[in-house]
XYZ file of C-alpha atoms in Angstrom:
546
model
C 117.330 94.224 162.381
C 121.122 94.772 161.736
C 122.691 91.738 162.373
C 126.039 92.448 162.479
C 125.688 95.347 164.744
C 122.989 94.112 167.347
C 124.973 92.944 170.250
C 125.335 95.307 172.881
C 126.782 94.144 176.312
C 127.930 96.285 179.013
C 131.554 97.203 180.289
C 131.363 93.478 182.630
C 130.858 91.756 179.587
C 133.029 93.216 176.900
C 134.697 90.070 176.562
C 132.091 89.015 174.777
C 132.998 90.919 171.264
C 130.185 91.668 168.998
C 132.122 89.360 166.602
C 131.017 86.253 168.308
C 127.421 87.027 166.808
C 127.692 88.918 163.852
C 125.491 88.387 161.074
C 126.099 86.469 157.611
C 127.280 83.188 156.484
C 129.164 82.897 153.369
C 129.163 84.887 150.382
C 125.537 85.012 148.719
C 124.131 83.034 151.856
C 122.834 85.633 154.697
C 118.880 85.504 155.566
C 117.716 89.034 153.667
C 119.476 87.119 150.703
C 122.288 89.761 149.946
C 125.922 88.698 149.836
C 127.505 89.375 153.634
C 131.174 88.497 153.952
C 132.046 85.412 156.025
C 131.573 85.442 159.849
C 134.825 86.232 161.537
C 136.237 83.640 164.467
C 135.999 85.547 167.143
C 138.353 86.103 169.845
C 137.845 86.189 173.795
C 139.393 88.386 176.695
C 138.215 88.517 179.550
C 140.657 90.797 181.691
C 139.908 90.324 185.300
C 139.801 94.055 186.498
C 136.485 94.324 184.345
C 134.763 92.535 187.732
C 134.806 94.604 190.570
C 132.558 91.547 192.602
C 134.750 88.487 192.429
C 133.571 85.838 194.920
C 136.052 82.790 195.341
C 134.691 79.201 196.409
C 137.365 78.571 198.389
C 136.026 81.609 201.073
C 132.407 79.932 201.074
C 133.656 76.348 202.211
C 134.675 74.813 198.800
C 138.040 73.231 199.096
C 139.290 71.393 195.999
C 141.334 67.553 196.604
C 139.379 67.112 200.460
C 137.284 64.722 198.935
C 134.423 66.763 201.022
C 131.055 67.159 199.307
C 131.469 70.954 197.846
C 127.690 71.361 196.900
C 126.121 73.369 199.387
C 129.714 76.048 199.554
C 129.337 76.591 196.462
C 125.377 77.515 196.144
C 126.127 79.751 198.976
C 128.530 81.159 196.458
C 126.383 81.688 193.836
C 123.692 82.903 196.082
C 125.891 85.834 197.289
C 125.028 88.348 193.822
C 122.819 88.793 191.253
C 125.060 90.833 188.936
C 128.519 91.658 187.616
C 130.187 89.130 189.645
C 132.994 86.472 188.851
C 132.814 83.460 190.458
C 136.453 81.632 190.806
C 137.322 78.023 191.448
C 140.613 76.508 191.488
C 142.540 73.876 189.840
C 141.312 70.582 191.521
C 138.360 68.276 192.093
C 135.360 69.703 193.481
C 133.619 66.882 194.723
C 129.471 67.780 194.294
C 126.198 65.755 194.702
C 126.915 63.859 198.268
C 123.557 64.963 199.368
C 119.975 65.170 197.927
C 118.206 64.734 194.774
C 117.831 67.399 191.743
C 120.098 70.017 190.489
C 123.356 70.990 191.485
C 123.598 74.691 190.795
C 120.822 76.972 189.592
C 121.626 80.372 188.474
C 118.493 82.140 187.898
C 117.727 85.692 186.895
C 121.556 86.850 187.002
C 123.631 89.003 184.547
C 126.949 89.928 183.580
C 128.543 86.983 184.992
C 131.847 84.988 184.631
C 132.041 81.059 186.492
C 136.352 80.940 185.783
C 136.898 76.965 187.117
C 140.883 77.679 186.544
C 141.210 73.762 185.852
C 139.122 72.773 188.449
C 137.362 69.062 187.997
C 133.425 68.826 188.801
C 133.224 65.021 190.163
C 129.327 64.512 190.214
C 127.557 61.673 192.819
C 124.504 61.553 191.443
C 122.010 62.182 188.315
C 120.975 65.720 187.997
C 121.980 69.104 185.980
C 125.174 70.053 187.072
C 124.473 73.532 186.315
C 120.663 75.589 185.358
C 121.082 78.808 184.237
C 117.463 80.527 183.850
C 116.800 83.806 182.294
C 120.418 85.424 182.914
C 121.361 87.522 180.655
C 125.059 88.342 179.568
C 127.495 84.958 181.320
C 130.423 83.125 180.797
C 130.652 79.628 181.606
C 134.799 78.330 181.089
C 137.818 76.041 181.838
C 136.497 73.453 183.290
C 135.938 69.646 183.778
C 133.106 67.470 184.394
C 133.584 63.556 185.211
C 130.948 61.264 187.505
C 132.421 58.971 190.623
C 129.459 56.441 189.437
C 129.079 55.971 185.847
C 125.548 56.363 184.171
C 126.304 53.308 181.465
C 128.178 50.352 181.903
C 130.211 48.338 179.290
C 130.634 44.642 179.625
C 129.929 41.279 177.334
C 126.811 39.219 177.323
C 127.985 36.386 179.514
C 123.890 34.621 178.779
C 120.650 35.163 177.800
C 117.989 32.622 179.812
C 114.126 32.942 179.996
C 113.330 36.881 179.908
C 116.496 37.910 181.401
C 120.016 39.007 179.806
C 123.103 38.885 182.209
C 126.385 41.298 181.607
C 129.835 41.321 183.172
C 131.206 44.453 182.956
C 134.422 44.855 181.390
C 137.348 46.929 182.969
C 137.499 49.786 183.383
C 133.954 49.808 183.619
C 132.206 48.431 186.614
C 129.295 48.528 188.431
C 128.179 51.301 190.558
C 125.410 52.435 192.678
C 122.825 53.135 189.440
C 121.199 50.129 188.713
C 118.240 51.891 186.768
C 117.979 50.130 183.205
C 116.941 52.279 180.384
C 118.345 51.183 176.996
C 120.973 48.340 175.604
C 123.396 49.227 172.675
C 125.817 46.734 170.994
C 129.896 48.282 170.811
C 132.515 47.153 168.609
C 135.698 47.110 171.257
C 138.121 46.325 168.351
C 137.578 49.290 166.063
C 136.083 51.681 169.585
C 132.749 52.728 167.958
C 129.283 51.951 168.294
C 128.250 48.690 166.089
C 127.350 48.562 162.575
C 124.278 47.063 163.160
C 122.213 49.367 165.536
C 121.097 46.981 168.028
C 119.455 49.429 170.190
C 116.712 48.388 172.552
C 115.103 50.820 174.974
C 114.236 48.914 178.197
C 111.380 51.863 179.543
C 111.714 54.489 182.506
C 110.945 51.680 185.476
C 113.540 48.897 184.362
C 116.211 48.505 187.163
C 118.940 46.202 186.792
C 119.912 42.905 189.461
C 123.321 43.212 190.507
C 124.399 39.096 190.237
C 127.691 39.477 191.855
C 130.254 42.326 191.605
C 130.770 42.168 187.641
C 127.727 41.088 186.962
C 124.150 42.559 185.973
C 120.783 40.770 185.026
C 118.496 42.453 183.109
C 115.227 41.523 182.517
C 113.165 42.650 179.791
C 111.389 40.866 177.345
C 113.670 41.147 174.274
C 115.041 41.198 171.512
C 118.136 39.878 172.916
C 121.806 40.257 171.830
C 123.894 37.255 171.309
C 126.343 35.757 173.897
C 129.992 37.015 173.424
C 128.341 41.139 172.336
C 129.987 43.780 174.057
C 126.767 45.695 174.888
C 126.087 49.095 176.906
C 123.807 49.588 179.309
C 122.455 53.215 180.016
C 121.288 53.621 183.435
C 119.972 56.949 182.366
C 119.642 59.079 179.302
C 118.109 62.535 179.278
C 118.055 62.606 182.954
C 120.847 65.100 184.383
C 123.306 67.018 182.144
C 126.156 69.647 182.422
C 124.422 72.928 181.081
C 120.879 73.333 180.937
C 120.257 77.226 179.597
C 116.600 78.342 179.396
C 115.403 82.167 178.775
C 118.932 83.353 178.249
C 120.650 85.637 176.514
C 123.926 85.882 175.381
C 125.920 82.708 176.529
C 129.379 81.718 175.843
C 130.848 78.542 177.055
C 134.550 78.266 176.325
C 137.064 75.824 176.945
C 135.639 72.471 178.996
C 136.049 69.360 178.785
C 133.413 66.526 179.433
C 134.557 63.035 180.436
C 131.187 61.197 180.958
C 128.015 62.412 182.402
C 124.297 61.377 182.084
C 122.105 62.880 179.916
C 123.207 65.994 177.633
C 126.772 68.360 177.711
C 124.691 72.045 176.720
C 120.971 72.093 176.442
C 119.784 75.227 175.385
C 115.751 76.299 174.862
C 114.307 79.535 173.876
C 117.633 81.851 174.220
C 119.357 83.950 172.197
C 123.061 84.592 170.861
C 124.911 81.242 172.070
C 128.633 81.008 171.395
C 130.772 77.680 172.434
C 134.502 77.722 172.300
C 136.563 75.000 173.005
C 133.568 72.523 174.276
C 135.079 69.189 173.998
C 133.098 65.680 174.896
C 135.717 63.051 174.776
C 135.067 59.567 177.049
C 138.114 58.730 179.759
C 140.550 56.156 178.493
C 139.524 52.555 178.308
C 135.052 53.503 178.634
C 132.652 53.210 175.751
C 130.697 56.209 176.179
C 131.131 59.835 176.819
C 127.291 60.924 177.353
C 124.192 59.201 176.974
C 122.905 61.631 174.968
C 123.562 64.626 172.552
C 126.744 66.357 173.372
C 125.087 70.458 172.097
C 120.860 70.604 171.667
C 119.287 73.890 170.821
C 115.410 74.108 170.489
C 113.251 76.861 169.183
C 116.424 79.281 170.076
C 116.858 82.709 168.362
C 119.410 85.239 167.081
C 123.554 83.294 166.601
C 124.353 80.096 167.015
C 128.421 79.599 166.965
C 130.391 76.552 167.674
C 133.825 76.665 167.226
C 137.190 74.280 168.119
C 135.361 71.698 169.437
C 135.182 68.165 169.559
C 132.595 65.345 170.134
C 133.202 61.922 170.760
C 132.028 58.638 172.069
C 127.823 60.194 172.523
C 125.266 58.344 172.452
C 123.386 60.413 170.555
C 123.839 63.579 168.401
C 126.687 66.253 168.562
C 124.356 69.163 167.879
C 120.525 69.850 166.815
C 119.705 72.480 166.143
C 115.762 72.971 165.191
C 112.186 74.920 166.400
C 109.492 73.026 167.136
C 106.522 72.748 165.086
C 102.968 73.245 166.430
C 99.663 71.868 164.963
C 96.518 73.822 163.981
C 93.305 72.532 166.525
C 90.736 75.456 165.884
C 90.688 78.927 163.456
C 88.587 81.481 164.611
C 88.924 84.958 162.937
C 92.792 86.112 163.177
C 92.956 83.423 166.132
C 94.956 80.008 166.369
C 94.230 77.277 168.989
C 97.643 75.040 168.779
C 98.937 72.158 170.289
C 102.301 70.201 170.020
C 103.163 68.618 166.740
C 104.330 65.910 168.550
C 102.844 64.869 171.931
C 98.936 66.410 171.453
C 98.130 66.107 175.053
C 101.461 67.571 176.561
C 101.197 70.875 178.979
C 102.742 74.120 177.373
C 105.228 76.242 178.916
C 104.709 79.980 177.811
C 108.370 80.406 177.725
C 108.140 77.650 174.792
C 105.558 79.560 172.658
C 105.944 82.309 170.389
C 106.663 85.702 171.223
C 104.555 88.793 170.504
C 106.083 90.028 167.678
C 106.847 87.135 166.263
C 106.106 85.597 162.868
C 104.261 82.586 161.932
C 105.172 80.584 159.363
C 102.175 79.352 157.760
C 101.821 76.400 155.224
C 99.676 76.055 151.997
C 96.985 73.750 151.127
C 99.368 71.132 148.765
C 102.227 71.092 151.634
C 101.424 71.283 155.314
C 104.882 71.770 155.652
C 105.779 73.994 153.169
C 105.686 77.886 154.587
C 104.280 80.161 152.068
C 102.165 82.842 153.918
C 103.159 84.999 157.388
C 101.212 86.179 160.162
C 102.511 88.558 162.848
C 102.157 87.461 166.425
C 99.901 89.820 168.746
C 99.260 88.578 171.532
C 100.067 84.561 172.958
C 97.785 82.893 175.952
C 98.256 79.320 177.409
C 95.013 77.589 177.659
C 93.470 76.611 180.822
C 94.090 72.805 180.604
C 98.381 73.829 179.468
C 97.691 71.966 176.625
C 97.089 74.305 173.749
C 98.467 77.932 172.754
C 95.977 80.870 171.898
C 98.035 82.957 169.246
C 95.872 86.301 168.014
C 97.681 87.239 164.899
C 97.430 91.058 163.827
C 97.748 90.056 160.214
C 94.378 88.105 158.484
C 94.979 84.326 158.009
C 94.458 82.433 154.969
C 91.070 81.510 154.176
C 92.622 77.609 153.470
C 94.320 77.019 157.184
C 92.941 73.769 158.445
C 93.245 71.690 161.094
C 96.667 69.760 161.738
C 98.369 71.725 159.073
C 101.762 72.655 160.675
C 103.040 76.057 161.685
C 106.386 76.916 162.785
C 108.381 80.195 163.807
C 110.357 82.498 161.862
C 112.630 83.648 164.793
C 113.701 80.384 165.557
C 115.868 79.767 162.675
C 119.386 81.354 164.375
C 122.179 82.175 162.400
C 124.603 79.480 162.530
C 128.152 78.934 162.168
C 130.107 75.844 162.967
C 133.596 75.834 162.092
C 136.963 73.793 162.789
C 135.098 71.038 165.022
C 135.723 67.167 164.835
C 132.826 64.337 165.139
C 133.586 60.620 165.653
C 132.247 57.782 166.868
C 128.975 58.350 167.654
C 125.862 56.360 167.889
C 123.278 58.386 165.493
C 124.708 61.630 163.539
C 126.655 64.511 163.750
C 124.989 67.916 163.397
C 121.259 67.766 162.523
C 120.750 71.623 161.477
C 116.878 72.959 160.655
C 117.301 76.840 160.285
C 117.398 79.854 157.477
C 121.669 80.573 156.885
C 124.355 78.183 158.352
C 127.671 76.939 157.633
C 129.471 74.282 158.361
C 133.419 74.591 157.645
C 136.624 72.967 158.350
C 135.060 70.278 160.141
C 135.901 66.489 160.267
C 133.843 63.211 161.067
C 134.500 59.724 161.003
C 132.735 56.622 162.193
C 129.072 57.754 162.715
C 126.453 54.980 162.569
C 123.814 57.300 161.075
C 124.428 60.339 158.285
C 126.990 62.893 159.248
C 125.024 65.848 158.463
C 121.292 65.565 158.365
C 118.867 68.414 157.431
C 115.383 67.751 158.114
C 111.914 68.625 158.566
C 110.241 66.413 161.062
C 106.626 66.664 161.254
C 105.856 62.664 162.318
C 108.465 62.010 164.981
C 109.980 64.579 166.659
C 107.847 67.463 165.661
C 111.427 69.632 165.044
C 110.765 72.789 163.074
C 111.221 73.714 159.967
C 112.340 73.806 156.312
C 115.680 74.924 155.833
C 117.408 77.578 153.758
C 121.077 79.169 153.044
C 123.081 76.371 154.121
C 126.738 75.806 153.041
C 128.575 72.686 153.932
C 132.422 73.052 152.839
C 135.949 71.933 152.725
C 134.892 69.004 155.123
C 136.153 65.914 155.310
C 133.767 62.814 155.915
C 135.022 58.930 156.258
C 133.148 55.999 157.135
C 129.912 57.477 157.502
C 126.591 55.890 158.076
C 127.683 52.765 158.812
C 124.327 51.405 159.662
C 123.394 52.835 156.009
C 120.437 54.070 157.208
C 118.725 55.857 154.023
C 121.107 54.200 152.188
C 124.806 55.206 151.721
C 124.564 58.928 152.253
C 126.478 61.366 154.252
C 124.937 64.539 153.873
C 121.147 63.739 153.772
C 118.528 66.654 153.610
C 114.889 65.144 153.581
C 111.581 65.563 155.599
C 109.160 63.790 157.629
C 105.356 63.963 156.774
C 102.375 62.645 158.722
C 100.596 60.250 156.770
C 97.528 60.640 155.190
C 98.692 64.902 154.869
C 100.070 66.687 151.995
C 103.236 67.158 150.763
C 103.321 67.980 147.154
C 106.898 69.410 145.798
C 109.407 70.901 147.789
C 110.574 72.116 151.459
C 113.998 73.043 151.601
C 115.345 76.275 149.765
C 119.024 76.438 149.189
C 121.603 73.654 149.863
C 125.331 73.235 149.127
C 127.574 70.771 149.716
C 131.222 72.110 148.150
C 134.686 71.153 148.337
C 134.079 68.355 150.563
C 136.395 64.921 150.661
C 134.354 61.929 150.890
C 135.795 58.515 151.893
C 134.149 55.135 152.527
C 130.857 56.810 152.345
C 129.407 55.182 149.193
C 128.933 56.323 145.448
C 126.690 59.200 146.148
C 127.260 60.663 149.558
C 125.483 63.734 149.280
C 121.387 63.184 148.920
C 119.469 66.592 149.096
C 115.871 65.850 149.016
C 112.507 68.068 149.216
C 115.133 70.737 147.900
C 114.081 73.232 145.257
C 117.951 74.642 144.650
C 120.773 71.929 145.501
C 124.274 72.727 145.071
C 126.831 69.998 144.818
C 129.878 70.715 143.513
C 134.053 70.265 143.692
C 133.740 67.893 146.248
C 135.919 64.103 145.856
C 134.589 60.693 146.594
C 137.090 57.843 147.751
């Protein structure tokens, strides 16, 4: 497949430039290992006459600054077309999520689509994904805002700890809303405005609700460990629950230009789509709060084709800016050019065939001394979900190596996306910046500062999070890290590539191909901030320590 030249939209869409997902990384660094000339930063138009459907929410009931719930005007809106359609808001707050439980806005099965907010403000009332976009093909999601009216976290000091309970006042501007759920405790360091040092991080469980005491005050029982009196803590109410964007089955996606305040759960969650651009996506908490989101601002699992993110900045998450991985599955039973999988991770959880490989897809198979090493490649025929949801039947059209066993761990070569991030800022964030497992990236012009875990981590994770797969072709360069890692987890690293194995499996010599870390300032991030382990060609070079 030509890379450069794949993207083909219609006349709707042509503000979507090929450019956005051409091929390549940097010189010497493309996937068919030839030298490509760097990716290009692509530019966006979107002239309005292109849409001959444009539906405005203001004509289905949606009127910004009445302080009216907005939610059920603008579905009607989005109900109205299928196809080549622009959807308009304007500049105001669209207050959404009065009434009912579970998503806000699901676009399913649309194309060539544009959602202009003009400035407009999403307010959200409740937990849930603001919006779900399911196989559409060819949309633009841009210029807006997104804050809540009640808060999924609350900041305040540990006023005492007695018996099995821990009691909280909040601190200003923070205060307590109408979410009392209790899901996890973090300490925060007011003074310097980042997450602490330390990593006291205690998950409370999904049932744990809060005791409002009085108006500033919260009890939470649980049955430790307990932070000390006088700890500026947060609570989460929620974590993964809810969201902005929540892509699945898509195709060709830009989001450009928004702005998240604070929101539960993730900014963009994408899973098995293809070509993803963001422009402009910027995660920043409101003045005075402790927390932006309570968890990754950008997550893309077993996605395919270009990944770009570009001018954007992430800031006061709870967990990650982006990850970007596959998921590994587990051999359970070989039979002849057949493989019975299951989840690397949970064993026992039900499969969505939207989550398994494709026909036409290739395996990524492992070799006796390295169950996470690929070395051999079978070609996907046909894929099956078994009765119980719990396992994958893959027939392969290629024979498989007489030495596959049980648990050894196969991944897929078509989710490795190309991957450019360029010109973006990270700071002060709970874990780490970009975690990036793929085949050709690069990371330039970016910044970060004040992360409690590494800035960059690449990694293999067969034992926790079952996120696919040994990495190759990635250039980090003319970066600039300070204070990273404060919680010096791995030691004082910034730039960590490494891998998790099962115990009790192999995992003799390397995973990781090519690595390079160049030109990069370093400051107050150790002696040796660049660690590449499990790599068989590591590239460090020009880069200054402070």
């Amino acid at each position: 497949m030509n890379l450069r030249k794949f993207l083909i939209l219609p006349a709707a869409l042509a503000f979507l430039p090929a450019a956005i997902f051409a091929a390549g990384t940097a010189a010497g660094y493309s996937r068919d290992k030839k030298p490509v000339s760097e990716l290009e930063i692509s530019v966006f138009s979107d002239p309005d006459a292109m849409f001959t459907n444009v539906l405005k929410a203001r004509d289905f009931g949606a009127i910004p600054n009445d302080g009216k719930d907005d939610t059920q005007a603008i579905r009607k809106m989005f109900d109205a077309t299928e196809q080549n359609a622009k959807f308009v808001f304007e500049k105001g707050v669209y207050d959404v999520g009065m009434d009912g439980k579970g998503d806000y806005f699901k676009l399913a099965k649309k194309s060539d689509i544009l959602l202009d907010g003009n400035g407009a403000k999403f307010r959200l009332h409740r937990v849930g994904r603001l919006f779900s976009l399911w196989e559409v093909k060819n949309a633009m999601l841009k210029n807006f805002s997104v804050e809540t009216a009640n808060l999924p976290f609350t900041g305040g000091k540990v006023v005492a700890v007695a018996g099995d309970s821990l009691y909280m006042k909040a601190v200003a501007p923070h205060k307590i809303g109408s979410d009392l759920a209790a899901r996890a405790i973090i300490r925060y360091d007011p003074k310097n405005k980042r997450y602490d040092a330390n990593l006291f991080n205690v998950s409370l469980g999904e049932n744990n609700t809060a005791e409002k005491v009085d108006e500033d005050t919260l009890r939470i029982k649980y049955k430790g460990p307990y932070p000390n009196v006088g700890d500026a803590i947060v609570l989460r109410h929620q974590i993964y629950a809810g969201g902005v964007c929540s892509v699945g089955d898509s195709k060709n996606i830009l989001i450009k230009g928004i702005r998240i305040y604070d929101c539960a759960g993730m900014g963009a969650h994408f899973s098995s789509s293809e070509n993803i651009a963001l422009d402009g996506f910027k995660v920043k908490p409101r003045k005075g709060l402790w927390m932006s989101l309570t968890a990754d601002a950008t997550h893309f699992n077993s996605c395919r084709g270009s990944i770009e993110i570009i001018n954007s900045e992430f800031e006061g998450m709870c967990d990650d800016a982006t990850n970007i991985h596959g998921m590994y599955w587990q051999i359970e039973n070989i039979k002849d050019k057949t493989l019975e999988m299951s989840y690397a991770r949970y064993r026992n959880q039900r499969i969505s065939i939207s989550s398994a490989p494709k026909a036409g897809d290739t395996l990524e198979l492992p070799c006796p001394e390295n169950y996470m090493r690929p070395t051999h490649f079978a070609k996907v025929e046909s894929v099956s979900v078994s009765p119980d949801k719990k396992r994958i039947i893959v027939k392969t059209c290629d024979e498989l190596p007489q030495w596959l066993a049980k648990d050894m761990a196969v991944s897929v070569k078509e989710y490795r996306p190309k991957v450019r991030i360029e010109n973006c800022r990270v700071g002060y964030v709970r874990p780490r910046g970009f975690l990036i497992q793929t085949t050709g990236a690069v990371v330039k012009n970016c910044s970060f500062k004040d992360t409690v875990a590494m800035a960059i981590l690449i990694e293999a994770d067969l034992n926790t999070w079952g996120e696919s797969a040994a990495s190759d072709d990635i250039l980090i360069t003319d970066c600039v890290f300070e204070n990273i890692n404060s919680s010096k987890r791995n030691g004082e690293v910034a730039v960590f590539a490494s891998a998790k194995f099962k115990k009790g499996l192999p995992f003799e010599g390397n995973i990781h191909g090519k690595i390079a870390v160049k030109n990069c300032l370093f400051k107050n991030c150790g002696k040796d901030p660049v660690r590449l382990e499990y790599t068989s060609n590591p590239i460090i070079e020009n880069n200054i320590i402070e």
